């Protein structure tokens, strides 16, 4: 049965892409909005979508009685609008729960705790004497004007670096923050010399940095503390409750931990071509 569902799933993905482009109406698939450039939560392995969120989505679609699932892959900042408009049923994209976002969508219970970290050139010694996230933040405040930080557009990393009242981050007046389509593109620009550093979620930072030579992650010092959840259209309590029930089930039966560790044990790899 699992196998059959997997086959249906990959067929559904191909169809999903077609449907997404042709903007067709309802299928009996769970329509998942994501941005699959965020390993290990969602990324491309060749032509297939994979990652923690993708596996949870697939199990959820099956458990909730959908025929399969359709992955609607889009820019990160298009996910919430896609949920609001009803083009997608659920946003599953390592999305940080946040008060401002709660005005636009409803969040499920959290399923993962995360944090922003910084990536720099391998030979960059700027942060060598730091021993905490606070030290890194203070050091950032003293960088000369024009210090450049790359981030993924619309993410908490961007808000942290650029500053956002809505997200509760002061930002850094001496720093220029650049929004990129994906985190990996931003990390490439460290190597290209266009930005000094990248601020992005910790586990994606580790996996992206492994795929790009010449950079290092300062992963032990966390700049923020965040929690991920899925999001549905405001007022869609039916799906919200079902998604929460599924989350509770996989938290209790160990499936969530199993999925997470299978992508964190070093066997999963991200290829930077799949930016
Ligand atoms: N956790 C961050 C946020 O919610 C980044 C999420 C980026 N996710 C992605 N699939 N690109 O803003």
PDB file of C-alpha atoms and ligand atoms in Angstrom:
ATOM      1  CA  UNK A   1       0.000   0.000   0.000  1.00  0.00           C
ATOM      2  CA  UNK A   2       2.812   2.374   0.907  1.00  0.00           C
ATOM      3  CA  UNK A   3       4.500   1.589  -2.382  1.00  0.00           C
ATOM      4  CA  UNK A   4       1.346   2.156  -4.376  1.00  0.00           C
ATOM      5  CA  UNK A   5       0.844   5.476  -2.683  1.00  0.00           C
ATOM      6  CA  UNK A   6       4.416   6.441  -3.492  1.00  0.00           C
ATOM      7  CA  UNK A   7       3.850   5.666  -7.153  1.00  0.00           C
ATOM      8  CA  UNK A   8       0.628   7.624  -7.198  1.00  0.00           C
ATOM      9  CA  UNK A   9       2.504  10.355  -5.448  1.00  0.00           C
ATOM     10  CA  UNK A  10       5.184  10.711  -8.080  1.00  0.00           C
ATOM     11  CA  UNK A  11       2.600  10.578 -10.838  1.00  0.00           C
ATOM     12  CA  UNK A  12       0.667  13.199  -8.958  1.00  0.00           C
ATOM     13  CA  UNK A  13       3.732  15.398  -8.840  1.00  0.00           C
ATOM     14  CA  UNK A  14       4.129  15.384 -12.595  1.00  0.00           C
ATOM     15  CA  UNK A  15       0.456  16.078 -13.030  1.00  0.00           C
ATOM     16  CA  UNK A  16       0.728  18.643 -10.283  1.00  0.00           C
ATOM     17  CA  UNK A  17       3.259  20.646 -12.206  1.00  0.00           C
ATOM     18  CA  UNK A  18       1.016  20.606 -15.255  1.00  0.00           C
ATOM     19  CA  UNK A  19      -1.986  21.577 -13.195  1.00  0.00           C
ATOM     20  CA  UNK A  20      -0.049  24.296 -11.483  1.00  0.00           C
ATOM     21  CA  UNK A  21       0.876  25.818 -14.811  1.00  0.00           C
ATOM     22  CA  UNK A  22      -2.539  25.310 -16.348  1.00  0.00           C
ATOM     23  CA  UNK A  23      -4.167  26.564 -13.119  1.00  0.00           C
ATOM     24  CA  UNK A  24      -6.729  23.753 -13.199  1.00  0.00           C
ATOM     25  CA  UNK A  25      -9.313  23.338 -10.494  1.00  0.00           C
ATOM     26  CA  UNK A  26      -9.813  20.798  -7.750  1.00  0.00           C
ATOM     27  CA  UNK A  27      -8.320  17.358  -7.820  1.00  0.00           C
ATOM     28  CA  UNK A  28      -8.607  15.026  -4.920  1.00  0.00           C
ATOM     29  CA  UNK A  29      -5.016  15.697  -4.064  1.00  0.00           C
ATOM     30  CA  UNK A  30      -3.714  17.608  -1.076  1.00  0.00           C
ATOM     31  CA  UNK A  31      -2.243  20.730  -2.636  1.00  0.00           C
ATOM     32  CA  UNK A  32       0.954  21.592  -0.827  1.00  0.00           C
ATOM     33  CA  UNK A  33       2.601  24.983  -1.281  1.00  0.00           C
ATOM     34  CA  UNK A  34       6.350  24.947  -0.775  1.00  0.00           C
ATOM     35  CA  UNK A  35       9.669  26.379  -1.897  1.00  0.00           C
ATOM     36  CA  UNK A  36      11.837  23.347  -2.590  1.00  0.00           C
ATOM     37  CA  UNK A  37      15.243  25.007  -2.206  1.00  0.00           C
ATOM     38  CA  UNK A  38      15.472  24.572   1.532  1.00  0.00           C
ATOM     39  CA  UNK A  39      17.253  21.320   2.366  1.00  0.00           C
ATOM     40  CA  UNK A  40      16.649  19.166   4.362  1.00  0.00           C
ATOM     41  CA  UNK A  41      13.042  20.352   4.707  1.00  0.00           C
ATOM     42  CA  UNK A  42      12.247  20.497   0.982  1.00  0.00           C
ATOM     43  CA  UNK A  43      14.548  20.236  -1.983  1.00  0.00           C
ATOM     44  CA  UNK A  44      14.976  18.575  -5.323  1.00  0.00           C
ATOM     45  CA  UNK A  45      16.728  15.267  -5.731  1.00  0.00           C
ATOM     46  CA  UNK A  46      16.998  15.137  -9.518  1.00  0.00           C
ATOM     47  CA  UNK A  47      13.438  15.848 -10.574  1.00  0.00           C
ATOM     48  CA  UNK A  48      11.733  14.651  -7.423  1.00  0.00           C
ATOM     49  CA  UNK A  49      10.772  16.603  -4.393  1.00  0.00           C
ATOM     50  CA  UNK A  50      12.161  15.294  -1.129  1.00  0.00           C
ATOM     51  CA  UNK A  51      12.764  16.396   2.445  1.00  0.00           C
ATOM     52  CA  UNK A  52      11.202  16.383   5.894  1.00  0.00           C
ATOM     53  CA  UNK A  53       8.153  18.455   4.941  1.00  0.00           C
ATOM     54  CA  UNK A  54       7.588  16.489   1.724  1.00  0.00           C
ATOM     55  CA  UNK A  55       7.579  13.194   3.653  1.00  0.00           C
ATOM     56  CA  UNK A  56       5.241  14.556   6.287  1.00  0.00           C
ATOM     57  CA  UNK A  57       2.976  15.918   3.538  1.00  0.00           C
ATOM     58  CA  UNK A  58       2.883  12.585   1.776  1.00  0.00           C
ATOM     59  CA  UNK A  59       2.002  10.705   4.976  1.00  0.00           C
ATOM     60  CA  UNK A  60      -0.581  13.329   5.860  1.00  0.00           C
ATOM     61  CA  UNK A  61      -2.236  13.185   2.438  1.00  0.00           C
ATOM     62  CA  UNK A  62      -2.522   9.412   2.720  1.00  0.00           C
ATOM     63  CA  UNK A  63      -3.744   9.491   6.329  1.00  0.00           C
ATOM     64  CA  UNK A  64      -6.327  12.163   5.600  1.00  0.00           C
ATOM     65  CA  UNK A  65      -7.738  10.147   2.712  1.00  0.00           C
ATOM     66  CA  UNK A  66      -6.554  12.212  -0.221  1.00  0.00           C
ATOM     67  CA  UNK A  67      -5.820  10.417  -3.493  1.00  0.00           C
ATOM     68  CA  UNK A  68      -2.305  11.803  -3.470  1.00  0.00           C
ATOM     69  CA  UNK A  69      -0.593  15.098  -3.194  1.00  0.00           C
ATOM     70  CA  UNK A  70       0.342  17.897  -5.538  1.00  0.00           C
ATOM     71  CA  UNK A  71       3.466  19.861  -4.785  1.00  0.00           C
ATOM     72  CA  UNK A  72       3.084  23.484  -5.824  1.00  0.00           C
ATOM     73  CA  UNK A  73       6.668  24.716  -5.879  1.00  0.00           C
ATOM     74  CA  UNK A  74       6.961  28.491  -5.761  1.00  0.00           C
ATOM     75  CA  UNK A  75       8.984  31.368  -4.345  1.00  0.00           C
ATOM     76  CA  UNK A  76       8.894  31.419  -0.562  1.00  0.00           C
ATOM     77  CA  UNK A  77       7.013  34.705  -0.366  1.00  0.00           C
ATOM     78  CA  UNK A  78       4.303  33.355  -2.694  1.00  0.00           C
ATOM     79  CA  UNK A  79       3.336  30.563  -0.278  1.00  0.00           C
ATOM     80  CA  UNK A  80       1.062  32.541   2.039  1.00  0.00           C
ATOM     81  CA  UNK A  81      -0.754  34.247  -0.888  1.00  0.00           C
ATOM     82  CA  UNK A  82      -1.206  30.806  -2.469  1.00  0.00           C
ATOM     83  CA  UNK A  83      -2.902  29.577   0.717  1.00  0.00           C
ATOM     84  CA  UNK A  84      -5.000  32.744   1.033  1.00  0.00           C
ATOM     85  CA  UNK A  85      -6.261  32.433  -2.527  1.00  0.00           C
ATOM     86  CA  UNK A  86      -7.071  28.738  -2.112  1.00  0.00           C
ATOM     87  CA  UNK A  87      -4.715  27.647  -4.921  1.00  0.00           C
ATOM     88  CA  UNK A  88      -2.937  25.527  -2.299  1.00  0.00           C
ATOM     89  CA  UNK A  89      -4.439  23.820   0.754  1.00  0.00           C
ATOM     90  CA  UNK A  90      -1.469  23.822   3.086  1.00  0.00           C
ATOM     91  CA  UNK A  91       1.887  25.577   3.303  1.00  0.00           C
ATOM     92  CA  UNK A  92       4.689  23.168   4.255  1.00  0.00           C
ATOM     93  CA  UNK A  93       7.999  24.946   3.917  1.00  0.00           C
ATOM     94  CA  UNK A  94       9.886  25.232   7.192  1.00  0.00           C
ATOM     95  CA  UNK A  95       7.664  28.214   7.900  1.00  0.00           C
ATOM     96  CA  UNK A  96       8.329  30.001  11.173  1.00  0.00           C
ATOM     97  CA  UNK A  97       5.266  30.747  13.280  1.00  0.00           C
ATOM     98  CA  UNK A  98       4.953  34.474  13.605  1.00  0.00           C
ATOM     99  CA  UNK A  99       2.304  36.934  14.844  1.00  0.00           C
ATOM    100  CA  UNK A 100       2.293  38.949  11.622  1.00  0.00           C
ATOM    101  CA  UNK A 101       1.846  35.831   9.496  1.00  0.00           C
ATOM    102  CA  UNK A 102      -0.980  34.753  11.820  1.00  0.00           C
ATOM    103  CA  UNK A 103      -2.971  37.702  10.501  1.00  0.00           C
ATOM    104  CA  UNK A 104      -2.872  36.087   7.060  1.00  0.00           C
ATOM    105  CA  UNK A 105      -3.077  32.323   7.728  1.00  0.00           C
ATOM    106  CA  UNK A 106      -3.782  29.834  10.508  1.00  0.00           C
ATOM    107  CA  UNK A 107      -0.862  27.790  11.821  1.00  0.00           C
ATOM    108  CA  UNK A 108      -0.898  24.191  12.984  1.00  0.00           C
ATOM    109  CA  UNK A 109       0.953  23.115  16.112  1.00  0.00           C
ATOM    110  CA  UNK A 110       4.716  23.402  15.806  1.00  0.00           C
ATOM    111  CA  UNK A 111       6.761  20.435  14.620  1.00  0.00           C
ATOM    112  CA  UNK A 112      10.335  21.674  14.712  1.00  0.00           C
ATOM    113  CA  UNK A 113      12.473  24.235  16.550  1.00  0.00           C
ATOM    114  CA  UNK A 114      14.974  26.224  14.573  1.00  0.00           C
ATOM    115  CA  UNK A 115      17.190  29.305  14.620  1.00  0.00           C
ATOM    116  CA  UNK A 116      18.999  31.664  12.282  1.00  0.00           C
ATOM    117  CA  UNK A 117      22.753  31.218  11.920  1.00  0.00           C
ATOM    118  CA  UNK A 118      25.434  32.919   9.865  1.00  0.00           C
ATOM    119  CA  UNK A 119      27.538  31.566   6.976  1.00  0.00           C
ATOM    120  CA  UNK A 120      30.816  33.239   5.954  1.00  0.00           C
ATOM    121  CA  UNK A 121      33.866  32.494   3.781  1.00  0.00           C
ATOM    122  CA  UNK A 122      35.945  29.611   5.132  1.00  0.00           C
ATOM    123  CA  UNK A 123      38.912  31.889   5.786  1.00  0.00           C
ATOM    124  CA  UNK A 124      36.850  34.685   7.384  1.00  0.00           C
ATOM    125  CA  UNK A 125      38.044  35.196  10.960  1.00  0.00           C
ATOM    126  CA  UNK A 126      35.584  37.995  11.864  1.00  0.00           C
ATOM    127  CA  UNK A 127      33.599  35.891  14.302  1.00  0.00           C
ATOM    128  CA  UNK A 128      36.418  33.734  15.663  1.00  0.00           C
ATOM    129  CA  UNK A 129      36.325  35.314  19.109  1.00  0.00           C
ATOM    130  CA  UNK A 130      32.534  34.986  19.459  1.00  0.00           C
ATOM    131  CA  UNK A 131      31.180  32.483  21.941  1.00  0.00           C
ATOM    132  CA  UNK A 132      27.411  33.085  21.649  1.00  0.00           C
ATOM    133  CA  UNK A 133      24.715  34.306  19.284  1.00  0.00           C
ATOM    134  CA  UNK A 134      24.713  37.563  21.209  1.00  0.00           C
ATOM    135  CA  UNK A 135      28.434  37.990  20.519  1.00  0.00           C
ATOM    136  CA  UNK A 136      27.802  37.499  16.803  1.00  0.00           C
ATOM    137  CA  UNK A 137      24.993  40.035  16.899  1.00  0.00           C
ATOM    138  CA  UNK A 138      27.180  42.578  18.722  1.00  0.00           C
ATOM    139  CA  UNK A 139      30.012  41.985  16.284  1.00  0.00           C
ATOM    140  CA  UNK A 140      27.624  42.530  13.360  1.00  0.00           C
ATOM    141  CA  UNK A 141      26.673  45.889  14.876  1.00  0.00           C
ATOM    142  CA  UNK A 142      30.313  46.981  14.729  1.00  0.00           C
ATOM    143  CA  UNK A 143      30.973  45.991  11.121  1.00  0.00           C
ATOM    144  CA  UNK A 144      31.848  48.882   8.816  1.00  0.00           C
ATOM    145  CA  UNK A 145      28.969  50.442   6.882  1.00  0.00           C
ATOM    146  CA  UNK A 146      28.435  48.561   3.673  1.00  0.00           C
ATOM    147  CA  UNK A 147      28.854  45.118   5.206  1.00  0.00           C
ATOM    148  CA  UNK A 148      26.574  42.966   3.068  1.00  0.00           C
ATOM    149  CA  UNK A 149      24.328  40.129   4.153  1.00  0.00           C
ATOM    150  CA  UNK A 150      22.485  37.816   1.776  1.00  0.00           C
ATOM    151  CA  UNK A 151      19.208  36.173   2.787  1.00  0.00           C
ATOM    152  CA  UNK A 152      16.271  34.431   1.148  1.00  0.00           C
ATOM    153  CA  UNK A 153      13.518  36.912   0.247  1.00  0.00           C
ATOM    154  CA  UNK A 154      10.570  37.001   2.641  1.00  0.00           C
ATOM    155  CA  UNK A 155      12.168  34.823   5.308  1.00  0.00           C
ATOM    156  CA  UNK A 156      12.827  35.471   8.967  1.00  0.00           C
ATOM    157  CA  UNK A 157      16.543  35.624   8.055  1.00  0.00           C
ATOM    158  CA  UNK A 158      15.765  38.638   5.881  1.00  0.00           C
ATOM    159  CA  UNK A 159      13.627  40.250   8.611  1.00  0.00           C
ATOM    160  CA  UNK A 160      16.346  39.683  11.219  1.00  0.00           C
ATOM    161  CA  UNK A 161      19.046  41.257   9.084  1.00  0.00           C
ATOM    162  CA  UNK A 162      17.060  44.078   7.462  1.00  0.00           C
ATOM    163  CA  UNK A 163      14.952  44.789  10.545  1.00  0.00           C
ATOM    164  CA  UNK A 164      11.196  44.443  10.751  1.00  0.00           C
ATOM    165  CA  UNK A 165       8.819  45.906  13.278  1.00  0.00           C
ATOM    166  CA  UNK A 166       6.236  43.266  12.348  1.00  0.00           C
ATOM    167  CA  UNK A 167       8.668  40.461  13.121  1.00  0.00           C
ATOM    168  CA  UNK A 168      10.175  42.209  16.157  1.00  0.00           C
ATOM    169  CA  UNK A 169      13.717  42.592  14.799  1.00  0.00           C
ATOM    170  CA  UNK A 170      15.687  45.853  15.032  1.00  0.00           C
ATOM    171  CA  UNK A 171      18.014  45.032  12.145  1.00  0.00           C
ATOM    172  CA  UNK A 172      21.439  46.613  11.674  1.00  0.00           C
ATOM    173  CA  UNK A 173      21.712  50.190  10.403  1.00  0.00           C
ATOM    174  CA  UNK A 174      25.303  49.622   9.232  1.00  0.00           C
ATOM    175  CA  UNK A 175      24.431  46.521   7.176  1.00  0.00           C
ATOM    176  CA  UNK A 176      22.884  46.201   3.694  1.00  0.00           C
ATOM    177  CA  UNK A 177      20.621  43.190   3.398  1.00  0.00           C
ATOM    178  CA  UNK A 178      20.115  41.549   0.009  1.00  0.00           C
ATOM    179  CA  UNK A 179      17.114  39.336  -0.722  1.00  0.00           C
ATOM    180  CA  UNK A 180      17.779  36.313  -2.983  1.00  0.00           C
ATOM    181  CA  UNK A 181      15.341  33.889  -4.581  1.00  0.00           C
ATOM    182  CA  UNK A 182      16.964  31.003  -2.706  1.00  0.00           C
ATOM    183  CA  UNK A 183      19.401  30.581   0.142  1.00  0.00           C
ATOM    184  CA  UNK A 184      21.853  28.651  -2.047  1.00  0.00           C
ATOM    185  CA  UNK A 185      22.114  31.558  -4.514  1.00  0.00           C
ATOM    186  CA  UNK A 186      22.933  33.867  -1.615  1.00  0.00           C
ATOM    187  CA  UNK A 187      25.609  31.459  -0.367  1.00  0.00           C
ATOM    188  CA  UNK A 188      27.173  31.350  -3.850  1.00  0.00           C
ATOM    189  CA  UNK A 189      27.502  35.108  -3.661  1.00  0.00           C
ATOM    190  CA  UNK A 190      29.708  34.791  -0.572  1.00  0.00           C
ATOM    191  CA  UNK A 191      32.155  32.874  -2.743  1.00  0.00           C
ATOM    192  CA  UNK A 192      31.670  35.374  -5.592  1.00  0.00           C
ATOM    193  CA  UNK A 193      32.479  38.213  -3.206  1.00  0.00           C
ATOM    194  CA  UNK A 194      29.121  39.956  -3.595  1.00  0.00           C
ATOM    195  CA  UNK A 195      28.052  39.513   0.030  1.00  0.00           C
ATOM    196  CA  UNK A 196      30.086  39.072   3.210  1.00  0.00           C
ATOM    197  CA  UNK A 197      27.743  36.635   4.898  1.00  0.00           C
ATOM    198  CA  UNK A 198      24.402  34.836   4.672  1.00  0.00           C
ATOM    199  CA  UNK A 199      21.850  34.511   7.450  1.00  0.00           C
ATOM    200  CA  UNK A 200      19.537  31.534   7.117  1.00  0.00           C
ATOM    201  CA  UNK A 201      17.908  28.760   9.144  1.00  0.00           C
ATOM    202  CA  UNK A 202      20.407  26.454  10.819  1.00  0.00           C
ATOM    203  CA  UNK A 203      19.845  23.036   9.229  1.00  0.00           C
ATOM    204  CA  UNK A 204      19.490  24.478   5.691  1.00  0.00           C
ATOM    205  CA  UNK A 205      22.667  26.480   6.397  1.00  0.00           C
ATOM    206  CA  UNK A 206      24.544  23.291   7.223  1.00  0.00           C
ATOM    207  CA  UNK A 207      23.321  21.426   4.153  1.00  0.00           C
ATOM    208  CA  UNK A 208      23.744  24.298   1.693  1.00  0.00           C
ATOM    209  CA  UNK A 209      27.234  25.066   3.023  1.00  0.00           C
ATOM    210  CA  UNK A 210      28.210  21.411   2.490  1.00  0.00           C
ATOM    211  CA  UNK A 211      27.330  21.795  -1.182  1.00  0.00           C
ATOM    212  CA  UNK A 212      29.295  24.991  -1.818  1.00  0.00           C
ATOM    213  CA  UNK A 213      33.065  24.966  -1.372  1.00  0.00           C
ATOM    214  CA  UNK A 214      34.763  27.892   0.312  1.00  0.00           C
ATOM    215  CA  UNK A 215      32.200  28.670   3.013  1.00  0.00           C
ATOM    216  CA  UNK A 216      31.661  27.705   6.654  1.00  0.00           C
ATOM    217  CA  UNK A 217      28.628  27.844   8.942  1.00  0.00           C
ATOM    218  CA  UNK A 218      28.898  29.118  12.471  1.00  0.00           C
ATOM    219  CA  UNK A 219      26.158  26.745  13.486  1.00  0.00           C
ATOM    220  CA  UNK A 220      26.716  26.585  17.233  1.00  0.00           C
ATOM    221  CA  UNK A 221      25.720  30.218  17.867  1.00  0.00           C
ATOM    222  CA  UNK A 222      22.058  30.915  17.244  1.00  0.00           C
ATOM    223  CA  UNK A 223      20.798  34.390  16.410  1.00  0.00           C
ATOM    224  CA  UNK A 224      17.070  33.760  16.889  1.00  0.00           C
ATOM    225  CA  UNK A 225      14.807  31.093  18.249  1.00  0.00           C
ATOM    226  CA  UNK A 226      11.938  29.980  16.034  1.00  0.00           C
ATOM    227  CA  UNK A 227       9.421  27.178  15.610  1.00  0.00           C
ATOM    228  CA  UNK A 228       8.089  25.730  12.359  1.00  0.00           C
ATOM    229  CA  UNK A 229       4.473  24.896  11.625  1.00  0.00           C
ATOM    230  CA  UNK A 230       2.259  24.310   8.607  1.00  0.00           C
ATOM    231  CA  UNK A 231      -0.315  26.878   7.577  1.00  0.00           C
ATOM    232  CA  UNK A 232      -3.800  26.744   6.094  1.00  0.00           C
ATOM    233  CA  UNK A 233      -6.302  29.292   4.869  1.00  0.00           C
ATOM    234  CA  UNK A 234      -7.717  31.423   7.689  1.00  0.00           C
ATOM    235  CA  UNK A 235     -10.848  29.748   9.018  1.00  0.00           C
ATOM    236  CA  UNK A 236     -10.165  26.345   7.419  1.00  0.00           C
ATOM    237  CA  UNK A 237     -10.613  24.669  10.797  1.00  0.00           C
ATOM    238  CA  UNK A 238     -11.454  21.341   9.198  1.00  0.00           C
ATOM    239  CA  UNK A 239      -8.024  20.947   7.596  1.00  0.00           C
ATOM    240  CA  UNK A 240      -6.305  22.628  10.544  1.00  0.00           C
ATOM    241  CA  UNK A 241      -7.756  20.108  12.986  1.00  0.00           C
ATOM    242  CA  UNK A 242      -7.000  17.146  10.737  1.00  0.00           C
ATOM    243  CA  UNK A 243      -3.434  18.331  10.192  1.00  0.00           C
ATOM    244  CA  UNK A 244      -2.990  18.797  13.939  1.00  0.00           C
ATOM    245  CA  UNK A 245      -4.412  15.358  14.632  1.00  0.00           C
ATOM    246  CA  UNK A 246      -1.940  13.887  12.129  1.00  0.00           C
ATOM    247  CA  UNK A 247       0.931  15.830  13.705  1.00  0.00           C
ATOM    248  CA  UNK A 248      -0.050  14.570  17.163  1.00  0.00           C
ATOM    249  CA  UNK A 249      -0.140  11.028  15.839  1.00  0.00           C
ATOM    250  CA  UNK A 250       3.328  11.151  14.272  1.00  0.00           C
ATOM    251  CA  UNK A 251       4.767  12.897  17.326  1.00  0.00           C
ATOM    252  CA  UNK A 252       3.402  10.121  19.523  1.00  0.00           C
ATOM    253  CA  UNK A 253       4.293   7.139  17.354  1.00  0.00           C
ATOM    254  CA  UNK A 254       7.833   8.324  16.636  1.00  0.00           C
ATOM    255  CA  UNK A 255       7.296   8.812  12.894  1.00  0.00           C
ATOM    256  CA  UNK A 256       8.157  12.530  13.052  1.00  0.00           C
ATOM    257  CA  UNK A 257      11.462  11.824  14.810  1.00  0.00           C
ATOM    258  CA  UNK A 258      12.188   9.052  12.342  1.00  0.00           C
ATOM    259  CA  UNK A 259      11.609  11.351   9.365  1.00  0.00           C
ATOM    260  CA  UNK A 260      13.688  14.151  10.854  1.00  0.00           C
ATOM    261  CA  UNK A 261      16.621  11.936  11.744  1.00  0.00           C
ATOM    262  CA  UNK A 262      16.592  10.277   8.323  1.00  0.00           C
ATOM    263  CA  UNK A 263      17.341  13.688   6.796  1.00  0.00           C
ATOM    264  CA  UNK A 264      19.752  14.805   9.502  1.00  0.00           C
ATOM    265  CA  UNK A 265      21.965  11.736   9.741  1.00  0.00           C
ATOM    266  CA  UNK A 266      24.336  12.850   6.994  1.00  0.00           C
ATOM    267  CA  UNK A 267      22.973  10.518   4.300  1.00  0.00           C
ATOM    268  CA  UNK A 268      20.842  13.201   2.653  1.00  0.00           C
ATOM    269  CA  UNK A 269      22.743  15.396   0.237  1.00  0.00           C
ATOM    270  CA  UNK A 270      21.828  18.599  -1.512  1.00  0.00           C
ATOM    271  CA  UNK A 271      23.314  19.446  -4.888  1.00  0.00           C
ATOM    272  CA  UNK A 272      23.874  23.112  -5.452  1.00  0.00           C
ATOM    273  CA  UNK A 273      22.752  22.787  -9.092  1.00  0.00           C
ATOM    274  CA  UNK A 274      19.289  22.401  -7.590  1.00  0.00           C
ATOM    275  CA  UNK A 275      19.295  25.936  -6.378  1.00  0.00           C
TER     276      UNK A 275
HETATM  277  N1  LIG B   1      11.911  29.642   8.614  1.00  0.00           N
HETATM  278  C1  LIG B   1      12.103  30.757   7.740  1.00  0.00           C
HETATM  279  C2  LIG B   1      10.823  31.549   7.620  1.00  0.00           C
HETATM  280  O1  LIG B   1       9.791  31.075   7.948  1.00  0.00           O
HETATM  281  C3  LIG B   1      12.597  30.354   6.372  1.00  0.00           C
HETATM  282  C4  LIG B   1      11.755  29.376   5.635  1.00  0.00           C
HETATM  283  C5  LIG B   1      12.203  29.170   4.216  1.00  0.00           C
HETATM  284  N2  LIG B   1      11.585  28.019   3.653  1.00  0.00           N
HETATM  285  C6  LIG B   1      11.747  27.596   2.381  1.00  0.00           C
HETATM  286  N3  LIG B   1      11.141  26.499   2.029  1.00  0.00           N
HETATM  287  N4  LIG B   1      12.491  28.262   1.566  1.00  0.00           N
HETATM  288  O2  LIG B   1      10.813  32.664   7.164  1.00  0.00           O
END
